[in-house]
Coordinates of C-alpha atoms and ligand atoms in Angstrom, one line a residue:
X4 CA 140.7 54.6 103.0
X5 CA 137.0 55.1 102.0
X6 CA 135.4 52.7 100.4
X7 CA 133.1 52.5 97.2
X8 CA 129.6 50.6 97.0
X9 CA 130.9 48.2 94.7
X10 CA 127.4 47.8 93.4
X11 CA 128.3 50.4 91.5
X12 CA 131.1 49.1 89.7
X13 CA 128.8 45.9 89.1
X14 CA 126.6 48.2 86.5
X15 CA 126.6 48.0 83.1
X16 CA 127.9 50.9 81.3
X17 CA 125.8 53.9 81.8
X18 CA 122.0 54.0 82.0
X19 CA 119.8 53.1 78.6
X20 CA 118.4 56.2 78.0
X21 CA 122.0 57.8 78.3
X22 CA 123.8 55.3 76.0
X23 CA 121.0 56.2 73.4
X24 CA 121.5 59.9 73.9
X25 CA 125.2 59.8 73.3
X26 CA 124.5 58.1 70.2
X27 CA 122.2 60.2 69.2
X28 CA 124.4 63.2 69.2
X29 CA 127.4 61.3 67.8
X30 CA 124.4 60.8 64.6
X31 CA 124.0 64.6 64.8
X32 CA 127.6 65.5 64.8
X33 CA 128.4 63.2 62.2
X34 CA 125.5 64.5 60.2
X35 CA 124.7 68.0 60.9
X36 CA 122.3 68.6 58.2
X37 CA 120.2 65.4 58.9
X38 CA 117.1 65.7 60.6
X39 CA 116.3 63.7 63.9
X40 CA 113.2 63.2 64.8
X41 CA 113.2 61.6 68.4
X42 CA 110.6 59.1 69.3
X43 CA 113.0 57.4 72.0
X44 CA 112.5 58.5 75.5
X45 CA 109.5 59.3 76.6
X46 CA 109.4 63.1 76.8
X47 CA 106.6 65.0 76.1
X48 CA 106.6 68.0 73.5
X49 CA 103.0 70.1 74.2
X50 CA 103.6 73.0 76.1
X51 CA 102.0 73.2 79.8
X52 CA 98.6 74.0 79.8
X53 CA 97.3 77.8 80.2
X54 CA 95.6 76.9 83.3
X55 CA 98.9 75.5 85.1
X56 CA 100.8 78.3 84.0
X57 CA 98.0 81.0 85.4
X58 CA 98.8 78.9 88.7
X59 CA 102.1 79.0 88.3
X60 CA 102.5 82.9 87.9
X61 CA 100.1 83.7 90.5
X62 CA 102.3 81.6 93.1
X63 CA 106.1 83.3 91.6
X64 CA 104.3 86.7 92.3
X65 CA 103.1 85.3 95.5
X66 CA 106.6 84.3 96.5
X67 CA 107.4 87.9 95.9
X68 CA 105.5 89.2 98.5
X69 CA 105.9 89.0 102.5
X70 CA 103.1 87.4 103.4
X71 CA 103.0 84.6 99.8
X72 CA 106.4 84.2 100.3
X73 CA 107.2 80.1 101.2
X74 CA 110.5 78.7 102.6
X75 CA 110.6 74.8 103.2
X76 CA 107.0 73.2 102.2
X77 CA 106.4 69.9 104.4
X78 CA 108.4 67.4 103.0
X79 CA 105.4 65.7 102.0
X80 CA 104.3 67.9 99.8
X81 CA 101.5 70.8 100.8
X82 CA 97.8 70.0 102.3
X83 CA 96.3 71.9 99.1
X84 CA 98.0 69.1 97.1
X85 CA 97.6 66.3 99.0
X86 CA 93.8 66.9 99.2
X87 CA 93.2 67.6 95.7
X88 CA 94.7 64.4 94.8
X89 CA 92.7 62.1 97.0
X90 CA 89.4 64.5 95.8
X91 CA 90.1 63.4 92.3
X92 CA 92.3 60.4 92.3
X93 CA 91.1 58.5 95.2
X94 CA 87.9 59.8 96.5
X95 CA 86.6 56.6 96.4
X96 CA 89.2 54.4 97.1
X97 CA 89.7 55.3 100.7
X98 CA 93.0 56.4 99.9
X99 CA 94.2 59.6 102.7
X100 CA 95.9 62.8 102.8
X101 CA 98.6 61.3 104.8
X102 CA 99.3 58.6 102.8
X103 CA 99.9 60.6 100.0
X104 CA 104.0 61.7 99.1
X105 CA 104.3 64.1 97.2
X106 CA 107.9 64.4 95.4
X107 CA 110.0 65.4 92.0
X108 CA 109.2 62.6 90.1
X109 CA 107.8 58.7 90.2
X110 CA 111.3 58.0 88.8
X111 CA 113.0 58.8 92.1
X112 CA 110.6 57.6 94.1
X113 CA 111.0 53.8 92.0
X114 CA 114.4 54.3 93.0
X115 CA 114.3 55.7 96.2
X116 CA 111.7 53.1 97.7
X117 CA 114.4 50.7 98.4
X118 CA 116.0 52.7 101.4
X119 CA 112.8 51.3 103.0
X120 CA 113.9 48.1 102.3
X121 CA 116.1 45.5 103.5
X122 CA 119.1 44.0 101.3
X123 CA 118.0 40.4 101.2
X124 CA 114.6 40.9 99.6
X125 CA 113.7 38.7 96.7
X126 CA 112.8 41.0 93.7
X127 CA 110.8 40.3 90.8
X128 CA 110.5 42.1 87.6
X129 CA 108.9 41.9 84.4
X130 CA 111.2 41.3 81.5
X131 CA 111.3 43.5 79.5
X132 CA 111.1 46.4 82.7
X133 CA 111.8 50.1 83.1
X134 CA 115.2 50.0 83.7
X135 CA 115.2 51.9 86.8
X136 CA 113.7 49.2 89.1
X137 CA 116.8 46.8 88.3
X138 CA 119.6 48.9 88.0
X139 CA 118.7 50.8 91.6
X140 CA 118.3 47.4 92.6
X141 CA 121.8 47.0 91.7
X142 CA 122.7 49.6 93.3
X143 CA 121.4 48.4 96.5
X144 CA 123.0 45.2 96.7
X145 CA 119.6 43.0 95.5
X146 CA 120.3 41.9 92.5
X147 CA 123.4 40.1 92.4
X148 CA 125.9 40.0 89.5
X149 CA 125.2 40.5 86.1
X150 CA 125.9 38.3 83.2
X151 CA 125.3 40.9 80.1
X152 CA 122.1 40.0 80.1
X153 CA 120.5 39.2 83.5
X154 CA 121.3 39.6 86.8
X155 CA 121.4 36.8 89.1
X156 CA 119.1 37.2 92.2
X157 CA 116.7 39.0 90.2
X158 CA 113.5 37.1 89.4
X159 CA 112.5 37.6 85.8
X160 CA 108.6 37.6 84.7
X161 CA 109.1 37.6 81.0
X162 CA 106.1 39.4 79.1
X163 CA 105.8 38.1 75.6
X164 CA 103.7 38.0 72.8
X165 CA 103.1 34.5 73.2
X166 CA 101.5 35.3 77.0
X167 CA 100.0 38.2 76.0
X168 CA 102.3 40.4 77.9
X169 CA 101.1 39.2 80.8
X170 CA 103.8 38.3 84.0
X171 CA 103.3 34.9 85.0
X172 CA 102.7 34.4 89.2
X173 CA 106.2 33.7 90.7
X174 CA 106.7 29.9 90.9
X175 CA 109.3 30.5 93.9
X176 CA 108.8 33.3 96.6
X177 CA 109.4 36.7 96.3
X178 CA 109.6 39.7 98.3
X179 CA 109.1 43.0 96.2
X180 CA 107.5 42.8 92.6
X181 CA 107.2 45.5 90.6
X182 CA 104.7 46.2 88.0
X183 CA 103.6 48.9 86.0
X184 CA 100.3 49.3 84.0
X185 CA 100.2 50.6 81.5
X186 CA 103.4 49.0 81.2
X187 CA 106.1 50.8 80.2
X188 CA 107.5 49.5 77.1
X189 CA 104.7 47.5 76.5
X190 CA 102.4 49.8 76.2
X191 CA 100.1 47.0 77.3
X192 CA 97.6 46.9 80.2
X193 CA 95.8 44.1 82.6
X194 CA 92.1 43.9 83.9
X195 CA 91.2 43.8 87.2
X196 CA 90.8 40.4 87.8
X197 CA 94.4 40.1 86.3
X198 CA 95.3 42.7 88.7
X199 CA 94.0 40.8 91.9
X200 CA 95.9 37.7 91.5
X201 CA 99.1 39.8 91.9
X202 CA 97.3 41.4 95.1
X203 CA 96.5 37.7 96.4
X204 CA 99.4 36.2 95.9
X205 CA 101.4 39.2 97.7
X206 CA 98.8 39.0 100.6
X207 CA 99.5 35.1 100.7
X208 CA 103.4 35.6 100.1
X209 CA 103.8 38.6 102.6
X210 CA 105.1 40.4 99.3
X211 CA 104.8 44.4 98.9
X212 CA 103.8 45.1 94.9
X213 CA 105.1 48.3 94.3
X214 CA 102.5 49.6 91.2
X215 CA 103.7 52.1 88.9
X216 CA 100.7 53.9 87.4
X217 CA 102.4 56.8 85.8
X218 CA 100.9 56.0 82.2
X219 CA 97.3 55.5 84.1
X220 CA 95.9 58.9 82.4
X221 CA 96.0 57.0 79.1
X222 CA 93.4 54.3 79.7
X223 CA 90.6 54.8 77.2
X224 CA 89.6 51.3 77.7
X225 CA 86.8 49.4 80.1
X226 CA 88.0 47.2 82.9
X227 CA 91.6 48.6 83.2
X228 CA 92.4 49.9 86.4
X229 CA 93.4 53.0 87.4
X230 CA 95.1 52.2 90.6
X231 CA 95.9 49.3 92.1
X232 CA 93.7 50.1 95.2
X233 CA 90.4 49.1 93.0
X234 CA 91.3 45.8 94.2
X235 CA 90.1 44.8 97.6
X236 CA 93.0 44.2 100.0
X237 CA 95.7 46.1 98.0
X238 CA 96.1 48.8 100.3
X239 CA 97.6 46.3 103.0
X240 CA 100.3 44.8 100.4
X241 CA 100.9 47.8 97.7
X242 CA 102.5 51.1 97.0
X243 CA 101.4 53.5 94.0
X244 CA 103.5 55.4 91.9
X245 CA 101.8 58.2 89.9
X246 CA 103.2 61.5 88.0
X247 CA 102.6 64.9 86.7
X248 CA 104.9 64.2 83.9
X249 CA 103.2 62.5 81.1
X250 CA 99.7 62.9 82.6
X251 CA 100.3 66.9 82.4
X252 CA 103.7 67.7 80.8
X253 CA 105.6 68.3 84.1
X254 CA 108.7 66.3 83.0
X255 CA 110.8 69.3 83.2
X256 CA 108.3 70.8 85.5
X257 CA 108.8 67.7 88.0
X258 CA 105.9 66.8 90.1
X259 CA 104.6 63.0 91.5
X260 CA 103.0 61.4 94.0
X261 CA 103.9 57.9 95.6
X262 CA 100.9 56.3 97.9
X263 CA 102.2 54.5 100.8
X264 CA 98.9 53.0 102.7
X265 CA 98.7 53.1 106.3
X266 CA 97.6 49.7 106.3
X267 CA 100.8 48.6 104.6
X268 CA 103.4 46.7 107.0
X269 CA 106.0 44.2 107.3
X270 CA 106.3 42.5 110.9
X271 CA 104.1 45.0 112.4
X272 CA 105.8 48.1 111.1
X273 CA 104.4 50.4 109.0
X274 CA 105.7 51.5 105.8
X275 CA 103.7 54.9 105.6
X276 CA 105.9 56.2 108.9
X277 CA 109.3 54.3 107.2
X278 CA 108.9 56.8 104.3
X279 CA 107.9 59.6 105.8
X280 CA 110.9 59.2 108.0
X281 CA 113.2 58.8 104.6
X282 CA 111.8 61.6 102.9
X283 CA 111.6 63.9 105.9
X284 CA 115.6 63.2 106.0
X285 CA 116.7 63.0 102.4
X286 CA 114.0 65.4 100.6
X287 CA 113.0 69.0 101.2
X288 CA 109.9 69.1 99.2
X289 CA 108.7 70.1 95.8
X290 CA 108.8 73.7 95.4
X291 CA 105.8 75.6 96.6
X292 CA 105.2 77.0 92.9
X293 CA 105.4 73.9 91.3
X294 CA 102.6 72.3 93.8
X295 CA 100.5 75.1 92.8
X296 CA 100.9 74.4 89.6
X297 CA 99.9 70.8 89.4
X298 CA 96.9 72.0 92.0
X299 CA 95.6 73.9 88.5
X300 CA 95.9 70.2 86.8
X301 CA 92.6 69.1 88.8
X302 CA 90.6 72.5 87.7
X303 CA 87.6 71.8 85.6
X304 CA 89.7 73.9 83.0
X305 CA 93.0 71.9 83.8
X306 CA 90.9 68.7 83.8
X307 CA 90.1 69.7 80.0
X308 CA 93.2 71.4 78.6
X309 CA 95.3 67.8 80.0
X310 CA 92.9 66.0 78.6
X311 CA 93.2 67.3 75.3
X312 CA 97.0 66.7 75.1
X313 CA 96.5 63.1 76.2
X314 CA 94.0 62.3 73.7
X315 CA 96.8 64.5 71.4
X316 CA 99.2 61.9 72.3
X317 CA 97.2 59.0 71.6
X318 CA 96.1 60.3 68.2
X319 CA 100.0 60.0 67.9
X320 CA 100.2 56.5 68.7
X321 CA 97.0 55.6 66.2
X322 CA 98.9 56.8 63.4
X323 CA 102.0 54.8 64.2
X324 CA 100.2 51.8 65.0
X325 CA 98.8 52.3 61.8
X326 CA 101.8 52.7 59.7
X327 CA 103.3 50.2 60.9
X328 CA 100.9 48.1 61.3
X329 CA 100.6 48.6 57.3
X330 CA 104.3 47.9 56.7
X331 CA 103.4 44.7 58.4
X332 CA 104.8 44.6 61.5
X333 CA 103.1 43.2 65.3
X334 CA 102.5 45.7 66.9
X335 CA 100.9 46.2 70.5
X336 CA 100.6 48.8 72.8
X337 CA 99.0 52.1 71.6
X338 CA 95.5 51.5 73.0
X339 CA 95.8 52.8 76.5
X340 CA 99.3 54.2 76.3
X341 CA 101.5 56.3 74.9
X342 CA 104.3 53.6 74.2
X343 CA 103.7 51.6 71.0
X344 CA 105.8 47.8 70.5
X345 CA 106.9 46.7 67.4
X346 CA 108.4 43.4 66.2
X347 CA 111.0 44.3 64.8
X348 CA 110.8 42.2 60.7
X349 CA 112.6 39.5 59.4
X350 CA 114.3 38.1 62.9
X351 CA 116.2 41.6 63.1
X352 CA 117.6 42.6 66.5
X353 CA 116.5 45.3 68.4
X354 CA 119.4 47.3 68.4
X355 CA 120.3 46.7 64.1
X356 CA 117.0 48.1 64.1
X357 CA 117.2 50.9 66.3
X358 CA 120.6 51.4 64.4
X359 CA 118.6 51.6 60.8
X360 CA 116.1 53.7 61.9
X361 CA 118.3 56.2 62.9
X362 CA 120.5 56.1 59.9
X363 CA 118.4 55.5 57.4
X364 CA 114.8 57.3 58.5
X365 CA 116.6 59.8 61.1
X366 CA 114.2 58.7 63.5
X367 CA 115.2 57.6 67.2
X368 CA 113.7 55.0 68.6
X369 CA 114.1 52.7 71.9
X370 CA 115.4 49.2 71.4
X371 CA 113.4 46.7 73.0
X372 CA 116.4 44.5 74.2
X373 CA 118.0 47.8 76.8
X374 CA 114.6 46.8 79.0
X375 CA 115.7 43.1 79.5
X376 CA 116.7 40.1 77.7
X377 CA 113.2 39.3 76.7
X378 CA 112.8 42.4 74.6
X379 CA 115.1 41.4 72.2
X380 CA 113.9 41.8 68.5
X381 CA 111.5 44.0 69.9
X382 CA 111.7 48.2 69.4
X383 CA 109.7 51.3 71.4
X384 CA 108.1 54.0 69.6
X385 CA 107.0 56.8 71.8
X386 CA 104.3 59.1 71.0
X387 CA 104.9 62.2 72.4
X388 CA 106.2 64.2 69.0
X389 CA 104.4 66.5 67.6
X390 CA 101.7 64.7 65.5
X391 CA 104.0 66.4 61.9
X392 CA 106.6 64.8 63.3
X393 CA 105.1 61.7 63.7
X394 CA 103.1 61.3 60.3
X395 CA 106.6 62.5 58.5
X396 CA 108.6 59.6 61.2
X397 CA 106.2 57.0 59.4
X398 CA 106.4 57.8 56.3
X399 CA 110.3 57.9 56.0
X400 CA 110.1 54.6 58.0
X401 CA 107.7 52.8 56.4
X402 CA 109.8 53.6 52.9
X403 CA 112.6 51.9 54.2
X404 CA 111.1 48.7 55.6
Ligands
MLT24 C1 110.8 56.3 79.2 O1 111.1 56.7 78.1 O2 110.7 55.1 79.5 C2 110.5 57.3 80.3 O3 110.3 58.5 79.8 C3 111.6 57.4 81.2 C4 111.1 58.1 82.4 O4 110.0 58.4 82.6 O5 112.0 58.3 83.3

């Protein structure tokens, strides 16, 4: 008889961003004349920009032709790509063509990264966490059982108020840690010196940090870093996450990048020829069309029509900072990200709070407590609405607090 990976069945229910879905449209069924105005997941609402659609057309007509027409890309994604990202991202960083991946979205490749490795690695994660790094965990076999709340061979980094947000160095050792800056739900970020005592103690600990840096387009602060390669020594102990999807609107588009340094091994093997190797099996490539179009992200133009949406996006999260900020909540996040975290008042759990925001202001929110236990009490406000929708979001929420 086949058999299962019981991993599976050690999951809890479906997938946070599902569970909050269904309830949403339960809400709409239930109240078909209510508005919703959805400030849960992070999905972005500006159209793509002129410039990547130009590039866009221009590559469907090409495919339309005999000699434009593309079958399978390299499974890495195309040279065109790959280049243009080092040019801008990593000129001077050191960071190769070669070392680049280029996929359908840093969300697979969080997931996907663990085909690379073994079952028995030690995983840390920051509590609260985008949920995809535990729950493919799971999935794998590396996180043990879980309790409702936490899973047992996980190692937890909680991120509080009361340390600034800020993971704490593991006081036993692990193998794999992720972290992501600007994290995601935070919204919060680290400097560089922060940065480097996660790169020393992976390069002490034989530990591979795997860095997601998908929010890293909203950095409008000094001494953040973009990628975790500003820090000496990083490239021998880290892999970079990094997407088209909030930087330029691809998240239905689908276009990222993962960086897997050449430098990067475990026992002498390298981890850049391990992925290649997965991807080359399990992946066919991004579509030749969508490549093109997130070439057009790095055009002077592109440059200046993303740009305009990000600093869109954060004009978003100044005005919910600022209500509720106003109706007297602590808030964080906001700054250099698109995610702002709220306390939620008088003791209230995340989800009764998620649950009156909905009801009572029609707004959808994430609750801070479906990232990890330490989230609790906490809620996520994205801001990627349309800035009517946010300012109207406020003001029905801020009249019910
Ligand atoms: C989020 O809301 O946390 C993100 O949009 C989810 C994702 O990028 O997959």
């Amino acid at each position: 008889m086949a058999k299962i990976n019981e991993n599976y069945l050690k999951l809890p229910g479906s997938y946070l961003f599902s569970t909050i879905a269904k309830k949403v449209s339960e809400f709409q069924e239930a109240n078909p004349d209510r508005e919703i105005i959805r400030m849960g997941i992070g999905d972005v609402t500006r159209p793509l920009v002129p410039a990547v659609i130009e590039a866009m057309h221009k590559a469907v007509d090409e495919m339309g032709t005999p000699e434009g027409f593309h079958g399978y890309g390299p499974e890495q994604g195309y040279d065109f790509l790959r280049n243009k990202i080092v040019e801008h991202d990593y000129a001077e960083l050191g960071i190769e063509p070669d070392e680049i991946f280029v996929s359908d979205g840093a969300k697979s490749d969080c997931g996907n990264i663990g085909d690379i490795f073994g079952a028995d690695n030690k995983v840390a994660v920051c509590d609260p966490v985008y949920p995809v790094y535990v729950d493919t965990n799971a999935m794998a076999g590396r996180a043990g059982d879980f309790d409702g709340e936490r899973w047992s061979n996980l190692y937890y980094m909680p991120c509080t108020a009361e340390n600034g947000f800020m993971p704490e160095l593991p006081k036993e050792k692990v193998d794999m840690i992720y972290l992501c800056f600007p994290n995601n739900p935070t919204g919060e970020t680290l400097t560089k010196d922060q940065l480097k005592l996660w790169v020393d103690y992976a390069r002490e600990n034989g530990s591979v940090i795997l860095y997601d840096s998908a929010y890293e387009a909203f950095i409008t602060e000094e001494d953040v870093p973009h990628s975790i390669y500003e820090v000496e020594g990083a490239k021998e102990v880290a892999i970079e996450f990094r997407s088209f999807s909030k930087t330029a609107g691809f998240t239905g588009t689908r276009c990222a990048y993962t960086v897997v340094p050449k430098a990067l091994k475990i026992g002498g093997t390298g981890l850049n020829g391990l992925w290649n190797r997965r991807q080359c099996t399990k992946f066919n490539g991004v579509p030749y069309v969508i490549q093109k179009a997130a070439e057009a992200v790095y055009s002077d133009e592109g440059q200046k029509q993303i740009r305009a949406n990000i600093e869109y996006y954060l004009g978003n999260a100044g005005i919910i900072r600022t209500a509720l900020e106003k109706a007297g909540l602590e808030v964080y996040g906001g700054v250099n990200s698109p995610y702002v975290w709220a306390k939620a008042p008088n003791g209230m759990k995340s989800w009764d709070l998620f649950d009156k925001l909905l009801n009572e202001a029609g707004v959808v929110t994430t609750p801070g407590s479906g990232f990890g236990p330490s989230g609790e009490g906490y809620i996520r406000f994205t801001a990627f609405s349309t800035k009517e929708n946010t300012e109207k979001a406020m003001e029905k929420i801020t009249a019910i607090l």
